[in-house]
Coordinates of C-alpha atoms in Angstrom, one line a residue:
M1 CA 103.6 106.1 101.8
W2 CA 102.5 103.0 99.7
R3 CA 99.0 103.2 98.5
P4 CA 97.3 100.4 96.5
S5 CA 97.1 101.0 92.7
G6 CA 94.7 99.2 90.5
A7 CA 97.1 96.6 89.8
D8 CA 97.6 96.0 93.6
R9 CA 94.0 95.8 94.2
G10 CA 93.9 93.2 91.6
R11 CA 96.5 91.2 93.3
A12 CA 94.4 91.3 96.4
A13 CA 91.4 90.1 94.3
A14 CA 93.5 87.3 92.9
G15 CA 94.4 86.0 96.4
V16 CA 98.0 87.0 96.3
R17 CA 99.6 86.8 99.8
H18 CA 100.7 90.2 100.9
L19 CA 103.6 90.8 103.1
R20 CA 103.1 91.8 106.7
V21 CA 105.1 94.9 106.5
H22 CA 103.5 97.9 108.1
R23 CA 104.4 101.5 107.8
R24 CA 105.4 102.7 111.2
P25 CA 105.1 106.4 112.3
L26 CA 108.1 108.3 111.6
R27 CA 109.5 110.9 114.1
R28 CA 109.6 114.4 112.5
G29 CA 113.2 115.1 113.3
G30 CA 115.4 116.7 116.0
A31 CA 114.9 120.3 115.4
R32 CA 111.6 122.1 115.3
G33 CA 110.2 122.2 111.7
V34 CA 113.0 120.0 110.4
S35 CA 111.9 116.9 108.7
W36 CA 113.6 113.4 109.2
Q37 CA 114.5 113.7 105.5
D38 CA 116.3 117.1 105.9
E39 CA 118.0 115.8 108.9
I40 CA 119.5 112.7 107.2
R41 CA 120.2 114.8 104.1
A42 CA 122.3 117.1 106.1
L43 CA 124.6 114.2 107.2
L44 CA 125.9 113.8 103.5
P45 CA 127.7 116.1 101.0
A46 CA 125.4 117.9 98.8
G47 CA 123.8 116.1 95.7
L48 CA 123.9 112.6 97.5
A49 CA 120.3 112.5 98.5
W50 CA 117.1 112.9 96.6
H51 CA 113.3 112.5 97.2
E52 CA 111.5 113.6 94.1
P53 CA 109.3 110.8 92.7
V54 CA 111.0 111.0 89.3
D55 CA 114.5 110.5 91.0
T56 CA 113.3 107.6 93.2
L57 CA 111.3 105.8 90.7
A58 CA 114.1 103.3 89.8
Y59 CA 114.6 102.5 93.5
R60 CA 111.1 101.2 93.9
R61 CA 111.8 97.5 93.0
D62 CA 114.3 95.0 91.7
T63 CA 113.9 92.4 88.9
S64 CA 111.5 90.2 90.8
I65 CA 107.6 90.0 90.7
V66 CA 107.4 91.4 94.3
A67 CA 105.3 94.5 94.5
P68 CA 107.4 97.8 94.5
G69 CA 107.7 100.1 97.4
H70 CA 107.7 103.7 97.6
P71 CA 111.0 105.2 99.2
D72 CA 110.6 108.7 100.9
L73 CA 114.3 109.3 100.3
V74 CA 117.3 107.9 98.4
V75 CA 120.8 108.4 99.7
R76 CA 124.1 107.5 98.2
P77 CA 127.0 107.6 100.8
L78 CA 130.5 107.6 99.4
D79 CA 132.2 105.9 102.3
A80 CA 131.6 103.8 105.4
P81 CA 131.4 106.7 107.9
G82 CA 128.6 108.2 105.9
I83 CA 126.6 105.0 106.1
G84 CA 127.3 104.9 109.8
R85 CA 125.9 108.5 110.2
V86 CA 122.9 107.7 108.2
L87 CA 122.1 104.5 110.1
A88 CA 122.5 106.1 113.5
A89 CA 120.2 108.8 112.6
A90 CA 117.7 106.3 111.1
S91 CA 117.7 104.2 114.2
R92 CA 117.0 107.3 116.4
L93 CA 114.1 108.7 113.9
N94 CA 112.6 105.2 113.5
V95 CA 113.1 105.3 109.7
P96 CA 113.2 102.0 107.7
V97 CA 116.5 101.5 105.8
Y98 CA 116.8 99.3 102.6
S99 CA 120.4 99.0 101.4
R100 CA 120.7 98.3 97.6
G101 CA 123.4 97.4 95.1
A102 CA 122.5 96.9 91.4
G103 CA 119.0 95.8 92.1
S104 CA 119.4 92.7 89.9
M105 CA 118.0 90.2 92.4
Y106 CA 114.8 88.2 91.9
A107 CA 113.5 88.2 95.4
G108 CA 112.2 91.8 96.3
G109 CA 114.7 92.3 99.1
V110 CA 115.5 95.8 98.1
N111 CA 111.9 96.8 97.6
P112 CA 111.2 99.5 100.2
H113 CA 107.7 98.1 101.4
A114 CA 107.9 100.1 104.7
G115 CA 108.9 103.4 102.9
G116 CA 111.7 105.2 104.6
L117 CA 114.9 105.4 102.7
V118 CA 116.9 103.4 100.3
M119 CA 120.6 103.4 100.6
D120 CA 122.2 103.2 97.2
L121 CA 125.7 101.5 97.9
G122 CA 126.9 102.0 94.3
G123 CA 129.1 105.0 95.5
L124 CA 131.1 102.6 97.6
D125 CA 133.0 101.1 94.6
R126 CA 136.6 100.9 95.4
I127 CA 138.9 97.8 95.3
L128 CA 141.0 98.5 98.4
D129 CA 143.6 95.8 98.3
I130 CA 144.7 93.0 96.0
D131 CA 146.9 90.9 98.4
T132 CA 148.5 88.1 96.4
V133 CA 150.6 87.0 99.4
R134 CA 147.7 86.4 101.7
G135 CA 145.4 85.4 98.8
V136 CA 142.5 87.9 99.5
V137 CA 141.1 91.0 97.7
V138 CA 139.3 93.5 99.9
L139 CA 136.7 95.7 98.4
E140 CA 133.6 97.8 99.0
P141 CA 130.2 96.6 98.4
G142 CA 129.3 98.6 95.2
V143 CA 132.2 97.0 93.2
T144 CA 130.7 95.1 90.2
F145 CA 131.9 91.8 89.3
G146 CA 132.9 93.0 85.9
A147 CA 135.1 95.6 87.4
L148 CA 136.5 93.2 89.9
L149 CA 137.3 90.5 87.5
A150 CA 139.1 93.0 85.2
A151 CA 141.1 94.3 88.0
L152 CA 142.3 90.7 89.0
E153 CA 143.1 89.5 85.5
P154 CA 146.5 91.3 85.3
F155 CA 147.6 89.4 88.5
G156 CA 146.4 86.1 86.9
Q157 CA 143.9 85.9 89.7
T158 CA 140.0 85.4 90.0
I159 CA 137.5 84.9 92.6
G160 CA 135.7 81.7 93.5
I161 CA 132.1 82.7 92.8
V162 CA 130.6 84.7 90.1
P163 CA 126.9 84.9 90.2
S164 CA 124.5 84.2 87.3
T165 CA 123.4 87.9 87.1
G166 CA 126.6 88.6 85.4
A167 CA 129.0 91.6 85.3
A168 CA 126.7 94.3 86.4
A169 CA 125.9 92.8 89.8
T170 CA 127.5 94.1 92.8
V171 CA 129.7 92.0 95.2
G172 CA 127.9 93.5 98.3
G173 CA 124.5 92.3 96.8
A174 CA 125.8 88.9 96.1
V175 CA 127.1 88.5 99.6
S176 CA 124.0 89.8 101.2
A177 CA 121.8 87.4 99.1
H178 CA 124.1 84.4 99.1
A179 CA 124.8 84.0 95.3
L180 CA 126.2 81.2 93.5
G181 CA 126.9 80.4 89.9
T182 CA 130.3 80.1 88.1
G183 CA 132.5 78.4 90.6
S184 CA 129.8 76.6 92.5
P185 CA 131.0 73.0 91.5
R186 CA 134.3 73.8 93.1
F187 CA 133.5 76.3 96.0
Q188 CA 129.7 75.8 96.6
S189 CA 128.4 79.4 97.1
M190 CA 129.3 83.1 97.7
G191 CA 129.4 82.7 101.5
D192 CA 132.0 79.9 101.3
Q193 CA 134.4 82.4 99.5
V194 CA 134.1 85.2 102.1
A195 CA 137.1 85.6 104.3
G196 CA 135.6 88.3 106.6
L197 CA 133.5 91.5 106.5
E198 CA 133.2 94.9 107.8
V199 CA 129.5 95.7 108.7
A200 CA 127.9 98.8 109.8
L201 CA 125.2 97.9 112.5
A202 CA 121.9 99.6 113.0
D203 CA 123.3 102.1 115.7
G204 CA 126.0 103.3 113.4
S205 CA 128.7 101.3 114.9
F206 CA 131.0 98.9 113.0
I207 CA 132.2 95.4 113.5
R208 CA 134.9 93.4 111.5
T209 CA 134.6 89.7 111.5
G210 CA 137.1 86.8 111.2
S211 CA 140.8 87.5 111.8
A212 CA 140.2 91.1 111.1
A213 CA 138.3 91.6 114.3
A214 CA 141.8 91.7 116.0
H215 CA 143.1 95.3 115.5
G216 CA 145.9 95.4 113.0
A217 CA 145.5 91.6 112.1
G218 CA 143.7 92.1 108.7
F219 CA 141.8 89.5 106.7
F220 CA 143.5 86.3 106.4
H221 CA 141.3 83.7 108.3
R222 CA 137.6 83.6 108.7
Y223 CA 137.2 81.0 111.4
A224 CA 139.3 82.8 114.1
I225 CA 138.8 83.9 117.5
G226 CA 135.3 82.5 118.4
P227 CA 131.9 82.0 116.7
D228 CA 131.7 82.8 112.8
L229 CA 130.0 86.3 112.9
T230 CA 130.7 86.5 109.2
G231 CA 128.0 83.9 108.5
L232 CA 125.4 86.2 110.4
F233 CA 125.4 88.8 107.5
I234 CA 125.7 86.6 104.5
G235 CA 122.3 85.9 103.1
A236 CA 120.7 88.2 105.6
D237 CA 119.3 90.6 102.9
G238 CA 120.5 93.7 104.8
T239 CA 118.3 92.8 107.9
L240 CA 121.2 92.7 110.4
G241 CA 123.5 95.3 109.1
V242 CA 124.9 96.9 106.1
I243 CA 128.1 95.4 104.6
T244 CA 130.8 98.0 104.0
K245 CA 133.9 95.9 103.2
I246 CA 134.3 92.4 101.9
A247 CA 137.3 90.2 101.8
L248 CA 137.2 87.3 99.2
W249 CA 139.7 84.5 98.7
L250 CA 141.6 84.7 95.4
H251 CA 142.3 81.8 93.0
P252 CA 144.5 81.4 90.0
L253 CA 143.0 82.0 86.8
P254 CA 142.5 78.6 84.9
A255 CA 145.2 78.2 82.4
H256 CA 143.0 76.2 80.1
R257 CA 139.2 76.2 79.6
E258 CA 136.9 73.9 77.5
T259 CA 133.3 73.0 77.4
A260 CA 131.4 69.7 77.0
C261 CA 127.8 68.5 77.2
L262 CA 126.4 65.1 78.4
G263 CA 122.9 63.8 77.5
F264 CA 120.9 61.4 79.7
A265 CA 117.8 59.5 78.6
D266 CA 115.9 60.3 81.9
Y267 CA 116.0 62.4 84.9
P268 CA 116.6 59.6 87.6
S269 CA 119.6 58.5 85.6
A270 CA 120.9 62.2 85.4
A271 CA 120.4 62.6 89.2
A272 CA 122.1 59.2 90.1
F273 CA 125.1 60.3 87.9
L274 CA 125.3 63.8 89.5
G275 CA 125.2 62.3 93.0
E276 CA 128.0 60.0 92.2
L277 CA 130.0 62.9 90.6
Q278 CA 129.8 64.9 93.9
R279 CA 130.6 61.8 96.0
K280 CA 133.7 60.9 94.0
A281 CA 134.9 64.7 94.3
L282 CA 135.5 64.9 90.6
L283 CA 134.7 68.6 90.4
D284 CA 138.0 70.2 91.1
N285 CA 138.5 71.3 87.6
V286 CA 134.8 72.1 86.9
W287 CA 134.0 75.8 87.1
Y288 CA 130.4 75.6 86.1
G289 CA 127.7 73.0 85.5
A290 CA 124.3 73.6 84.3
G291 CA 121.4 71.2 83.9
Y292 CA 118.5 71.6 81.1
D293 CA 115.3 69.7 81.1
A294 CA 113.6 68.0 78.2
M295 CA 111.9 71.2 77.0
A296 CA 115.0 73.2 77.1
V297 CA 116.9 70.4 75.1
R298 CA 114.2 70.1 72.4
G299 CA 113.9 73.9 72.0
R300 CA 117.7 74.6 71.5
L301 CA 118.4 71.5 69.3
L302 CA 115.5 71.5 67.0
G303 CA 115.6 75.2 66.8
A304 CA 119.2 75.0 65.4
D305 CA 118.5 71.8 63.4
P306 CA 114.8 71.0 62.7
D307 CA 115.8 67.8 60.8
L308 CA 116.8 66.2 64.1
D309 CA 114.7 63.2 65.2
P310 CA 112.8 64.6 68.3
T311 CA 112.5 61.0 69.7
A312 CA 116.2 60.4 69.8
L313 CA 117.0 63.6 71.8
P314 CA 118.1 63.2 75.5
R315 CA 115.7 64.3 78.2
F316 CA 118.4 65.8 80.4
M317 CA 121.5 67.8 79.4
L318 CA 124.5 68.6 81.5
G319 CA 126.6 71.5 80.2
V320 CA 130.2 71.4 81.9
D321 CA 132.6 74.3 81.8
Y322 CA 136.1 72.9 82.6
G323 CA 138.9 75.1 83.8
G324 CA 142.5 74.3 85.1
D325 CA 145.7 72.8 84.0
A326 CA 145.2 71.3 80.5
D327 CA 146.5 67.8 81.6
A328 CA 144.3 67.9 84.7
V329 CA 141.2 68.9 82.7
A330 CA 141.8 66.2 80.1
R331 CA 142.2 63.6 83.0
D332 CA 139.0 64.7 84.8
R333 CA 136.9 65.0 81.7
T334 CA 138.0 61.4 80.8
R335 CA 136.8 60.3 84.2
I336 CA 133.7 62.2 84.2
E337 CA 132.5 60.9 80.8
A338 CA 133.3 57.4 81.8
L339 CA 131.3 57.8 84.9
A340 CA 128.4 59.2 82.8
A341 CA 128.4 56.3 80.4
H342 CA 127.8 54.0 83.4
Y343 CA 124.5 55.9 83.9
G344 CA 123.6 55.9 80.1
G345 CA 125.2 59.4 79.6
Q346 CA 126.8 60.2 76.2
P347 CA 128.6 63.3 74.9
Q348 CA 126.4 65.8 73.1
P349 CA 128.8 67.9 71.0
R350 CA 125.9 69.5 68.9
F351 CA 124.2 71.0 72.0
D352 CA 127.8 72.3 73.1
E353 CA 128.4 73.8 69.7
I354 CA 125.0 75.5 69.1
Y355 CA 124.5 76.7 72.8
F356 CA 126.6 75.9 75.8
H357 CA 130.0 76.8 74.4
N358 CA 128.9 80.2 73.3
L359 CA 126.9 80.8 76.5
R360 CA 130.1 80.3 78.6
R361 CA 132.5 82.1 76.4
D362 CA 130.3 85.1 76.1
E363 CA 129.2 84.6 79.8
L364 CA 125.6 85.6 79.0
Y365 CA 124.2 83.5 82.0
W366 CA 120.6 83.8 82.6
Y367 CA 120.3 86.3 79.7
S368 CA 120.5 83.5 77.2
Y369 CA 116.7 84.0 77.6
A370 CA 116.8 87.4 76.0
G371 CA 114.4 86.5 73.3
Y372 CA 111.7 86.2 75.8
F373 CA 112.5 89.4 77.6
A374 CA 112.0 91.3 74.4
K375 CA 108.3 91.0 75.0
S376 CA 107.7 90.2 78.6
R377 CA 109.3 90.0 82.0
C378 CA 110.4 86.9 83.9
A379 CA 109.1 85.8 87.3
M380 CA 111.8 83.5 88.9
V381 CA 111.7 81.5 92.0
M382 CA 115.0 79.9 93.1
A383 CA 115.5 77.0 95.6
S384 CA 118.2 74.6 96.6
F385 CA 117.7 70.9 96.9
A386 CA 119.4 67.6 97.4
T387 CA 120.7 66.0 94.3
D388 CA 118.4 63.1 94.4
T389 CA 115.4 65.6 94.4
L390 CA 116.3 66.6 90.7
P391 CA 113.6 64.3 89.1
A392 CA 110.9 65.4 91.4
F393 CA 111.9 69.2 90.8
L394 CA 111.8 68.9 87.0
D395 CA 108.6 67.0 87.1
Q396 CA 107.0 69.7 89.2
A397 CA 108.2 72.3 86.8
Q398 CA 106.5 70.4 83.9
Q399 CA 103.3 70.3 86.0
W400 CA 103.2 74.0 86.2
R401 CA 103.9 74.3 82.6
E402 CA 100.8 72.1 81.8
R403 CA 98.8 73.7 84.6
H404 CA 99.6 77.3 83.5
P405 CA 100.1 77.5 79.8
Q406 CA 99.3 81.1 79.6
F407 CA 103.0 81.7 80.8
T408 CA 106.1 80.6 78.9
W409 CA 107.9 78.4 81.5
A410 CA 111.6 77.2 81.7
S411 CA 113.7 75.6 84.3
A412 CA 117.5 75.6 85.1
T413 CA 119.8 73.7 87.4
V414 CA 123.1 74.7 88.7
L415 CA 125.6 72.2 89.9
C416 CA 127.2 72.7 93.2
R417 CA 129.8 70.8 95.1
R418 CA 127.0 69.3 97.1
G419 CA 123.5 69.4 96.3
L420 CA 121.9 71.5 93.4
H421 CA 120.3 74.8 92.9
G422 CA 117.2 75.2 90.8
A423 CA 115.3 78.0 89.1
V424 CA 111.8 78.0 87.8
L425 CA 111.0 80.9 85.5
A426 CA 107.6 82.0 84.1
F427 CA 107.8 84.7 81.3
Y428 CA 104.7 86.9 81.4
D429 CA 103.3 90.1 80.0
E430 CA 103.6 92.5 83.0
R431 CA 100.9 94.9 81.8
Q432 CA 98.3 92.1 81.7
Q433 CA 99.4 89.2 83.8
W434 CA 101.4 90.7 86.8
P435 CA 98.6 89.8 89.4
E436 CA 98.1 86.3 87.9
V437 CA 101.7 85.4 87.9
Q438 CA 102.2 86.6 91.5
A439 CA 99.5 84.2 92.6
V440 CA 101.0 81.4 90.7
I441 CA 104.6 82.0 91.9
A442 CA 103.4 82.1 95.6
G443 CA 101.9 78.7 95.1
C444 CA 105.1 77.4 93.5
T445 CA 107.0 78.3 96.6
T446 CA 104.6 76.2 98.8
E447 CA 104.9 73.2 96.4
L448 CA 108.6 73.4 96.3
M449 CA 108.8 73.3 100.1
A450 CA 106.6 70.2 100.0
L451 CA 109.1 68.5 97.7
G452 CA 111.9 69.1 100.2
C453 CA 113.4 72.2 98.5
V454 CA 114.6 75.1 100.6
P455 CA 114.4 78.9 100.1
Y456 CA 117.2 80.4 98.1
K457 CA 117.7 84.3 98.0
S458 CA 114.7 84.5 100.3
G459 CA 114.1 88.3 100.2
K460 CA 110.4 88.9 100.3
L461 CA 109.5 86.3 97.7
W462 CA 110.0 83.4 100.1
A463 CA 108.8 85.4 103.2
A464 CA 105.5 83.5 103.8
E465 CA 107.4 80.1 103.7
V466 CA 110.3 81.2 105.9
R467 CA 107.8 82.1 108.5
K468 CA 106.8 78.6 108.8
L469 CA 110.2 77.5 109.9
T470 CA 109.4 78.0 113.5
E471 CA 112.5 77.3 115.3
Y472 CA 114.8 78.9 112.7
Q473 CA 112.5 81.9 112.5
R474 CA 112.5 82.3 116.3
A475 CA 116.4 82.3 116.5
V476 CA 116.7 84.8 113.7
T477 CA 114.2 87.1 115.3
R478 CA 116.1 87.1 118.6
I479 CA 119.4 88.0 116.7
K480 CA 117.4 90.9 114.8
A481 CA 116.2 92.2 118.1
A482 CA 119.7 92.3 119.5
L483 CA 121.3 93.9 116.6
D484 CA 118.5 96.1 115.3
P485 CA 116.3 96.8 118.3
A486 CA 114.4 99.6 116.4
G487 CA 113.6 97.0 113.6
V488 CA 114.7 99.7 110.9
L489 CA 116.9 97.4 108.8
A490 CA 115.0 96.1 105.8
P491 CA 111.7 95.3 107.4
G492 CA 109.8 92.6 105.6
N493 CA 112.9 90.6 104.4
L494 CA 113.3 87.0 105.6
G495 CA 109.8 87.0 106.8
L496 CA 110.8 89.5 109.7
D497 CA 108.0 91.9 110.3
A498 CA 108.5 95.7 111.0
R499 CA 108.5 96.3 114.8

């Protein structure tokens, strides 16, 4: 059971909003003298469940600032039937269940605030089928992106979206949290690349979505038969079911890749260019696009070359990773740079040379900030917003930088086929500043909503704001009640309270 530590009491004193997740009484088990832990442990082969605090320590939290939970039991099923047996027993025994992949998300969705058990899906790590005829790959949720990309490369194939958390992230976690990253300029987000799912429901039964719902048909079409049930489980953070199989669309590996950077004098000009870029559909050969604000531009360029004139530097930089047929890439790059020039954008080969090209070839993603992590942790809040909101988003990030100088702030923007995705990062000393940064980030989510941004990777970090979306929350609550009547799946996520 979770008990407040000194740090937790400090958070309360600092005014941090606590999640309304309550520890519900757990039934003792079926047989006299048998605990619910023993009853669930008996459903799996020996060695796949553990409860000692030293063994469960790593399962208390993800990489977010959300307070850790305290699991009473951790299980690691090796197949879908094992997941079904555990879920059926957990529902009957009223035991909360939090499913977990690599734990690399930034929203607290896997933190077991209601206690109960954590289901480690890392044991379901098989690639089941690479079907180049139908153009799909079918895999289990514990497969990492690094393993999947390596397996697809000999076939000359890749997938549409690879999240910014890099090679160690699991595909199941990315689908559950609705990831984006590499591929977003072409394909938008992870959910748009899912052909279908197999999901274990709270009562231990299974459902397949899309064309695979028809016996023997397999995965080849998502929008088939009737309503799109696949979408129910994408971004649901484990609240409606546990994903046990995923079918993703395949795409040819780009034959040619190159990077380039474009600098703009101000944020409104950059936003106008990005909006026009999206409307003209010039992103077919852009695999990744990242935006950097004035502080990031200055830091990287002046850090590499202190003799540069800081007043001559652009205030916004767009890094573009092109991929495709070489002739098509050359054609689109010429068109994109001509469009950028119309909005005052100019090529910036120096930024590409010292930073962006290496970032993309080494695929370091967010971990380009590793220098900060050597002495602190990172509080990250992520949001999606319309492209014309970019100036307001970056101005707001600068206000937080000035208002809270005790933290080292950064912001980043990911280009999508439509709209943008933004992240604000505050680097802090966890031993000294955790309660303080939690309160600040809670305020950031409220201010982002006021700008017109919407929650992304909601988990528990955005729970208070998601609850304010009354009609949306009412509909999700009804779906939750139908699929998980005992309320055991990931209580607290998406603002859904334990029942």
